[in-house]
N, CA and C of each residue as an Amber inpcrd file, in Angstrom:
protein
   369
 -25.7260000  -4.8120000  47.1520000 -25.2380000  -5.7880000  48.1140000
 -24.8700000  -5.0610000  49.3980000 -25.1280000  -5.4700000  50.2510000
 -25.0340000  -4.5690000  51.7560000 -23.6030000  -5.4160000  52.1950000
 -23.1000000  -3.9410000  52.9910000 -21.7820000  -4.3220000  53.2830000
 -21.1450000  -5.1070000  54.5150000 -22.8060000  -5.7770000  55.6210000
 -22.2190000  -6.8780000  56.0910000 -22.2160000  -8.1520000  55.8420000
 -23.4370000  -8.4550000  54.4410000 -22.8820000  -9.7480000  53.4710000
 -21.4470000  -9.7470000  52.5490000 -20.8700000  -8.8050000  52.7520000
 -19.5720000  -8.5470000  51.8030000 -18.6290000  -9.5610000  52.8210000
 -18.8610000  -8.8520000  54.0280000 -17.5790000  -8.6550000  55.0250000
 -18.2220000 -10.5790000  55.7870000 -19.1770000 -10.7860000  55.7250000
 -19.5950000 -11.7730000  56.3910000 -19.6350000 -13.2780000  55.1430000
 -18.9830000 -13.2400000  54.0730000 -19.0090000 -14.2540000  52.8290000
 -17.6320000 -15.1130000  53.1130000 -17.8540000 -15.9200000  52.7010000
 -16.8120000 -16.8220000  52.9970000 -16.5420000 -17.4330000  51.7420000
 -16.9860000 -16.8560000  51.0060000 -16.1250000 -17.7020000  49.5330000
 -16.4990000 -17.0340000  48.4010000 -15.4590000 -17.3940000  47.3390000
 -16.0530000 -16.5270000  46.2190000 -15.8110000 -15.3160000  46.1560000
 -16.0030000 -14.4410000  44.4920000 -15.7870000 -12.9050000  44.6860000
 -16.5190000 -11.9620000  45.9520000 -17.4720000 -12.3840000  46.6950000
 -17.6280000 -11.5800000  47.9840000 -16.5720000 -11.9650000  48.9820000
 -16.3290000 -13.0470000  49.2430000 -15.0030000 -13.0430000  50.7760000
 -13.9260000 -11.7210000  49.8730000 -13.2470000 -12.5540000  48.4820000
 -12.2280000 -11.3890000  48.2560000 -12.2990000  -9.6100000  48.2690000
 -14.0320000  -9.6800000  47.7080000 -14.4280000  -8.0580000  48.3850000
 -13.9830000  -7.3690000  49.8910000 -14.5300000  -8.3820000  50.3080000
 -14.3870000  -8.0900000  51.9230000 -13.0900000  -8.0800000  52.3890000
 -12.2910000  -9.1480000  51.7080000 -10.6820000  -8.8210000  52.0780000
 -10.1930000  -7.4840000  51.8370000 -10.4990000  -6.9660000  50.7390000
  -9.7720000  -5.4750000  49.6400000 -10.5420000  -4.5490000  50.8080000
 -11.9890000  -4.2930000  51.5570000 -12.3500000  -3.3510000  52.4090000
 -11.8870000  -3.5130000  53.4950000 -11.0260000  -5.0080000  54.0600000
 -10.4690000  -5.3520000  55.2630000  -9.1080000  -4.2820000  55.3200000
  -8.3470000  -4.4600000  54.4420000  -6.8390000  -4.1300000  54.3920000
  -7.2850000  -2.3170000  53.6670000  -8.4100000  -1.6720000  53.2770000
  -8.6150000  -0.2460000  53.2130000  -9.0450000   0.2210000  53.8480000
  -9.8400000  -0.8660000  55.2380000  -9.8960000  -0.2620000  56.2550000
  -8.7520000   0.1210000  57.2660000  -7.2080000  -0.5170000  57.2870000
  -6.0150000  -0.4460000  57.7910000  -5.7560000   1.0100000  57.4740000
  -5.8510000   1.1770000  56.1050000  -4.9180000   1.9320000  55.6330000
  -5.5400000   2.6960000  54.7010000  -6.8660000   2.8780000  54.4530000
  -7.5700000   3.8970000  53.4930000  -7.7670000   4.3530000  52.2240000
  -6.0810000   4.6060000  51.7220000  -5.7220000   4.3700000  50.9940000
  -4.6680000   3.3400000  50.0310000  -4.9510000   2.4130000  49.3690000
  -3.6260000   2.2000000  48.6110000  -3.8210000   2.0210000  47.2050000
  -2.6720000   1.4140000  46.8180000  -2.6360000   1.4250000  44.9920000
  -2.8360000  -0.1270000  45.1370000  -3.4900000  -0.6880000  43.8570000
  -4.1380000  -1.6080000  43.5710000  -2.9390000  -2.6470000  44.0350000
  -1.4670000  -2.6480000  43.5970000  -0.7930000  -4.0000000  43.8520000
  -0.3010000  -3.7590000  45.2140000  -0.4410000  -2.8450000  45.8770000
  -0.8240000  -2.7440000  47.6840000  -1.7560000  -3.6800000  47.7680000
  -2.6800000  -2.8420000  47.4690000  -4.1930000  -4.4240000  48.0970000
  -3.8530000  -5.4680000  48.1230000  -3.4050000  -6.1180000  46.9160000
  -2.7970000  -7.2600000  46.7540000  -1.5670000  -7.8030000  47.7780000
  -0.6820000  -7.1240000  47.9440000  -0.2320000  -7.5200000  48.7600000
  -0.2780000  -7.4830000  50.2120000  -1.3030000  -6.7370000  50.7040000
  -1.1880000  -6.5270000  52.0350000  -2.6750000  -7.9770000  52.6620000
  -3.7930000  -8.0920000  51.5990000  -4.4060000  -9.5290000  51.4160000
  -3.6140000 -10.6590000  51.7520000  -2.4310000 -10.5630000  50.9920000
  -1.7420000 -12.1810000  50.8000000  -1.2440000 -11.8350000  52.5460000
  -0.6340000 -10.8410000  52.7000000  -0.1690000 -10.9250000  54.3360000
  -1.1100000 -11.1450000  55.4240000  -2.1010000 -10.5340000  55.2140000
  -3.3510000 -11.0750000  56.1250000  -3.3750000 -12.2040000  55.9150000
  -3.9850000 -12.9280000  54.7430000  -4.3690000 -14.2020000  54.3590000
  -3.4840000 -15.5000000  54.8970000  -2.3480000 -14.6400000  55.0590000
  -1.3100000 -16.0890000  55.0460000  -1.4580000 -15.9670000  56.6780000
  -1.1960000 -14.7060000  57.3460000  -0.8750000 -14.9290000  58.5970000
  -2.4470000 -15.2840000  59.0320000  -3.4770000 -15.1950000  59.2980000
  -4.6700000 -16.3360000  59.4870000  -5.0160000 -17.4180000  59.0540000
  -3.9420000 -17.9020000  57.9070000  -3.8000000 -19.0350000  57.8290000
  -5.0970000 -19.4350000  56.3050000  -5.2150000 -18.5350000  55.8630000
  -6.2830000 -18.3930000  55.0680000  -5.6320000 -18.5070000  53.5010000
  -6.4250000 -19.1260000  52.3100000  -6.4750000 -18.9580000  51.0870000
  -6.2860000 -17.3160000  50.6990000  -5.3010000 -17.3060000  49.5880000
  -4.8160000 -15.8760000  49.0810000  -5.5550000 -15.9270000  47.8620000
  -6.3180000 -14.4410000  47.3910000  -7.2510000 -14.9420000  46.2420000
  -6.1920000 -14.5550000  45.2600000  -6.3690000 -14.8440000  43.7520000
  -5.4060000 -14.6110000  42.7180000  -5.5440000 -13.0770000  42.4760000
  -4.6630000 -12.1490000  41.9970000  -4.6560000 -11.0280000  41.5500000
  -6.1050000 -10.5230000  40.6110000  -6.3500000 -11.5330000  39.6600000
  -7.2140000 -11.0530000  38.6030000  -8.3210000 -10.8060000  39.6110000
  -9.0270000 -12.1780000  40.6560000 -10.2420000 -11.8780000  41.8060000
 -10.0850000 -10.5690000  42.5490000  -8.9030000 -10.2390000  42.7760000
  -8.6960000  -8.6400000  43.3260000  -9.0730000  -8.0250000  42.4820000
  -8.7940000  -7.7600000  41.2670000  -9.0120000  -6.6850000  40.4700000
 -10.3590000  -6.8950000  40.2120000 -11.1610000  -8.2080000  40.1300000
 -12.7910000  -8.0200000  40.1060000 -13.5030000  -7.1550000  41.0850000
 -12.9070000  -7.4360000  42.3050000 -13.4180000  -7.8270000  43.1800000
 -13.4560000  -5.9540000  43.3930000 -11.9920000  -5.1960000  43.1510000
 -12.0320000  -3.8460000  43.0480000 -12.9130000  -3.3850000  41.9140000
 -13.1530000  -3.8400000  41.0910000 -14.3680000  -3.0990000  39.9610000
 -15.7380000  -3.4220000  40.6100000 -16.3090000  -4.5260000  41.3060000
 -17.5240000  -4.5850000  41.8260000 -17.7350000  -3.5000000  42.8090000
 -16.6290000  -3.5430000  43.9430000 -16.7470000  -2.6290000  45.2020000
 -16.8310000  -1.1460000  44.8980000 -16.2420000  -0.9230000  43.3390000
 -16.5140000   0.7050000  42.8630000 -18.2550000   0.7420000  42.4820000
 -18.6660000  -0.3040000  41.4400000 -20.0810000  -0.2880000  41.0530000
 -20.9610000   0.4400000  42.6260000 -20.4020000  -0.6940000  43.1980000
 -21.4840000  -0.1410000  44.8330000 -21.5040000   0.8670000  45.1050000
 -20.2990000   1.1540000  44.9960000 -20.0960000   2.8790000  45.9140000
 -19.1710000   2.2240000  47.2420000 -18.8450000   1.7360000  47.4760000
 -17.6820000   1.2900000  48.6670000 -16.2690000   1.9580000  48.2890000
 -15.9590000   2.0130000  47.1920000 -14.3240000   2.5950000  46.9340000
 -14.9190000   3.7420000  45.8290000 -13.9430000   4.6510000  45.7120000
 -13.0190000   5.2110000  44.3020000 -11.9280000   4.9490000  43.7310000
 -11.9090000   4.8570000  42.5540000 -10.6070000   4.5630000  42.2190000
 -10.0620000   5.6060000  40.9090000  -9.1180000   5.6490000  40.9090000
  -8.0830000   6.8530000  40.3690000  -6.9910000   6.3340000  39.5950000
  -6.8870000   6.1650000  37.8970000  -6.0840000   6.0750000  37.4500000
  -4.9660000   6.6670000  37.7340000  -3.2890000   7.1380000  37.6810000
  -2.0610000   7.1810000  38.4220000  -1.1740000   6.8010000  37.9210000
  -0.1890000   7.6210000  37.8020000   0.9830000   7.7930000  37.6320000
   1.8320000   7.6920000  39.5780000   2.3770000   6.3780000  39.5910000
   3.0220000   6.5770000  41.3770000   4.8020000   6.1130000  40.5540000
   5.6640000   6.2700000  41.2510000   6.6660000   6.2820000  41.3620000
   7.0990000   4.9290000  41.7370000   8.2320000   4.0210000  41.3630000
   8.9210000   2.8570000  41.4840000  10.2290000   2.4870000  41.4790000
  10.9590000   2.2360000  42.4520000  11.9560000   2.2590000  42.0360000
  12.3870000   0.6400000  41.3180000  11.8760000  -0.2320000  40.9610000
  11.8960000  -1.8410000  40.6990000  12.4200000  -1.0530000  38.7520000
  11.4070000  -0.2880000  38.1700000  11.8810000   0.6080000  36.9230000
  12.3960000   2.0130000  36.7540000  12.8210000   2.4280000  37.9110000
  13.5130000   3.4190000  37.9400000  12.9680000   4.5170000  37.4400000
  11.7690000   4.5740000  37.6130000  11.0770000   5.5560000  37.1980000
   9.7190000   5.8370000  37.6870000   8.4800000   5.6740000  36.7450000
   7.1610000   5.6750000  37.1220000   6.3480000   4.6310000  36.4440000
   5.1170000   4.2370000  36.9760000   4.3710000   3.4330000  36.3650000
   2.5510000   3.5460000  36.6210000   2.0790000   3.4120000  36.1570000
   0.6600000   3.5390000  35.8170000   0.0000000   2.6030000  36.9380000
  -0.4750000   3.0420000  37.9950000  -1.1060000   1.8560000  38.4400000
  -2.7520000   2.5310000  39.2340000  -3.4820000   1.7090000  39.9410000
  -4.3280000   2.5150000  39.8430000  -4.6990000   2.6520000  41.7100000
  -4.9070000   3.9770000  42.2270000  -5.0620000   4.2640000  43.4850000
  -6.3850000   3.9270000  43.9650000  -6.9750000   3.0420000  45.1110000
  -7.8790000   2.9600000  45.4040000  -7.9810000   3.3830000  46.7340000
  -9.3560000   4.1220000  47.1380000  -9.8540000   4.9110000  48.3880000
 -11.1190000   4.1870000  48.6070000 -10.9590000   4.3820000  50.1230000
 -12.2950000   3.6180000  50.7740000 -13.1140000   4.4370000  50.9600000
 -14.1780000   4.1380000  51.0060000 -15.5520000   5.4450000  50.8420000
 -15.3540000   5.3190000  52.6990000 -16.1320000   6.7760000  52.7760000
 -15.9420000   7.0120000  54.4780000 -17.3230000   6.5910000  54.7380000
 -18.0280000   6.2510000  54.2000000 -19.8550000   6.2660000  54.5100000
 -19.4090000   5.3990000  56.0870000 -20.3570000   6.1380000  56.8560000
 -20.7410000   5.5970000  58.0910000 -20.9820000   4.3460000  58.0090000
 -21.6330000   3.4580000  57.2860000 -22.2140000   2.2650000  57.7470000
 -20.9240000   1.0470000  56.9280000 -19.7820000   1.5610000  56.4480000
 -18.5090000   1.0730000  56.0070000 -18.0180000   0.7220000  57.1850000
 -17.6870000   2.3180000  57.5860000 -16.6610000   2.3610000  58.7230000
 -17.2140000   1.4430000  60.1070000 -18.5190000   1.9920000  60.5140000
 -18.9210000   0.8950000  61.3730000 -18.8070000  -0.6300000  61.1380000
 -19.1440000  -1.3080000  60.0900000 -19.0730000  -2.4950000  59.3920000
 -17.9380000  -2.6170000  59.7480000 -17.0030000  -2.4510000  59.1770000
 -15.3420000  -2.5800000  59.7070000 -14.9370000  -2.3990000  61.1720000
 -15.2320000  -1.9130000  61.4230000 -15.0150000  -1.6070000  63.3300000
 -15.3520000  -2.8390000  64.1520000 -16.3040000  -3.3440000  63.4430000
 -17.1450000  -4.2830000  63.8460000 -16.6310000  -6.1940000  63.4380000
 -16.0650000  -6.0420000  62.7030000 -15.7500000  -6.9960000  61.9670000
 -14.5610000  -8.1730000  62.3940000 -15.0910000  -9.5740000  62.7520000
 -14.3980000 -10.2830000  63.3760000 -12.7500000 -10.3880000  62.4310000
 -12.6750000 -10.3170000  61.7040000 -11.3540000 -11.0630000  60.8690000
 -10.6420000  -9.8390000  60.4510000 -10.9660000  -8.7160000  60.5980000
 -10.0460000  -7.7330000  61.0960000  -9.9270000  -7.5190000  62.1170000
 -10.3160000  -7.8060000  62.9850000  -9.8770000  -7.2360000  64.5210000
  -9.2810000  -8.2830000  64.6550000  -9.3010000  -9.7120000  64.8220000
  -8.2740000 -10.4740000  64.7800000  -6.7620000 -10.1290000  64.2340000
  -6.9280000  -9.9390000  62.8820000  -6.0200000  -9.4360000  62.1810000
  -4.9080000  -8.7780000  62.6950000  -5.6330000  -7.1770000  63.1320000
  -5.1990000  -6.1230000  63.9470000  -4.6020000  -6.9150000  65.1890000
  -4.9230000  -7.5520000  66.2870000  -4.4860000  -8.3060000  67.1820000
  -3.0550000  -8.5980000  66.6160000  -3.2060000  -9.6420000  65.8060000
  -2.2040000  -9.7690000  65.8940000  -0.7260000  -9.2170000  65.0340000
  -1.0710000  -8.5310000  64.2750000  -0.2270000  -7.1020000  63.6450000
   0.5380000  -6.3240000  65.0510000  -0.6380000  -6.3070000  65.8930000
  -0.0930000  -5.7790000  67.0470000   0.9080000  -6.1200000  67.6470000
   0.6150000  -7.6010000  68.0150000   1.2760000  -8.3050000  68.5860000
   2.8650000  -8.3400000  68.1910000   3.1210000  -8.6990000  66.7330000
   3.9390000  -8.8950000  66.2170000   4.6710000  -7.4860000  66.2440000
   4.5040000  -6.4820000  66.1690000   5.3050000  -5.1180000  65.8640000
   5.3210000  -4.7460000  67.2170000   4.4560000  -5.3860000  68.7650000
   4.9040000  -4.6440000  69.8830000   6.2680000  -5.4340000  70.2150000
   6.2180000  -7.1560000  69.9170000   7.2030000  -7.6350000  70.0850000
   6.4530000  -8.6300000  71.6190000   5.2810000  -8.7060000  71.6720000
   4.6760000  -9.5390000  72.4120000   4.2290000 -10.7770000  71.8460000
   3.7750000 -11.7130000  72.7670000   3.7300000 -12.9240000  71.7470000
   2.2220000 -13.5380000  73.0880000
């Protein structure tokens, strides 16, 4: 599956693909209930449907099949159990035609806009 039908789907396990490479393109790296939550913050602030957790976690096992992510079982730190917990780290592949794809991409740069906006304190 080429990665500007991912980023260009509007429904279904491809839009939620494209969300999980939207928010690893922010930030490169995160742990799986990151993705999740940094989706629902996009999602909500564009005003958009939040997909359910389990469609994330598909949606992260398809994007590994491709070659778009790695992912890394993990031991990260929590303080909610005062300790540690198992969760799993996902990385965005650097391939050129990702990163361009993303650079490129209307509903993150929107996004970004207005992330901006909000943390410069402009409106």
């Amino acid at each position: 599956m080429d990665i500007k039908d991912v980023l260009s789907a509007d429904s279904g396990l491809e839009k939620v693909m494209g969300d999980v490479l939207r928010v690893l393109g922010l930030y490169r790296r995160l742990w799986l209930s990151e993705i999740y939550a940094e989706i629902r913050g996009m999602n909500t602030s564009l005003n958009e449907e939040t997909p359910k957790l389990g469609d994330v976690e598909k949606a992260v096992e398809k994007l590994q099949k491709l070659g778009y992510i790695t992912i890394e079982r993990k031991t990260r730190a929590s303080l909610s159990s005062m300790g540690s917990v198992e969760d799993l780290l996902i990385t965005l592949s650097q391939k050129l035609e990702i990163i361009q794809a993303l650079a490129n991409d209307k509903k993150l740069q929107e996004y970004n806009q207005l992330r901006y906006k909000l943390l410069s304190g402009r409106s």
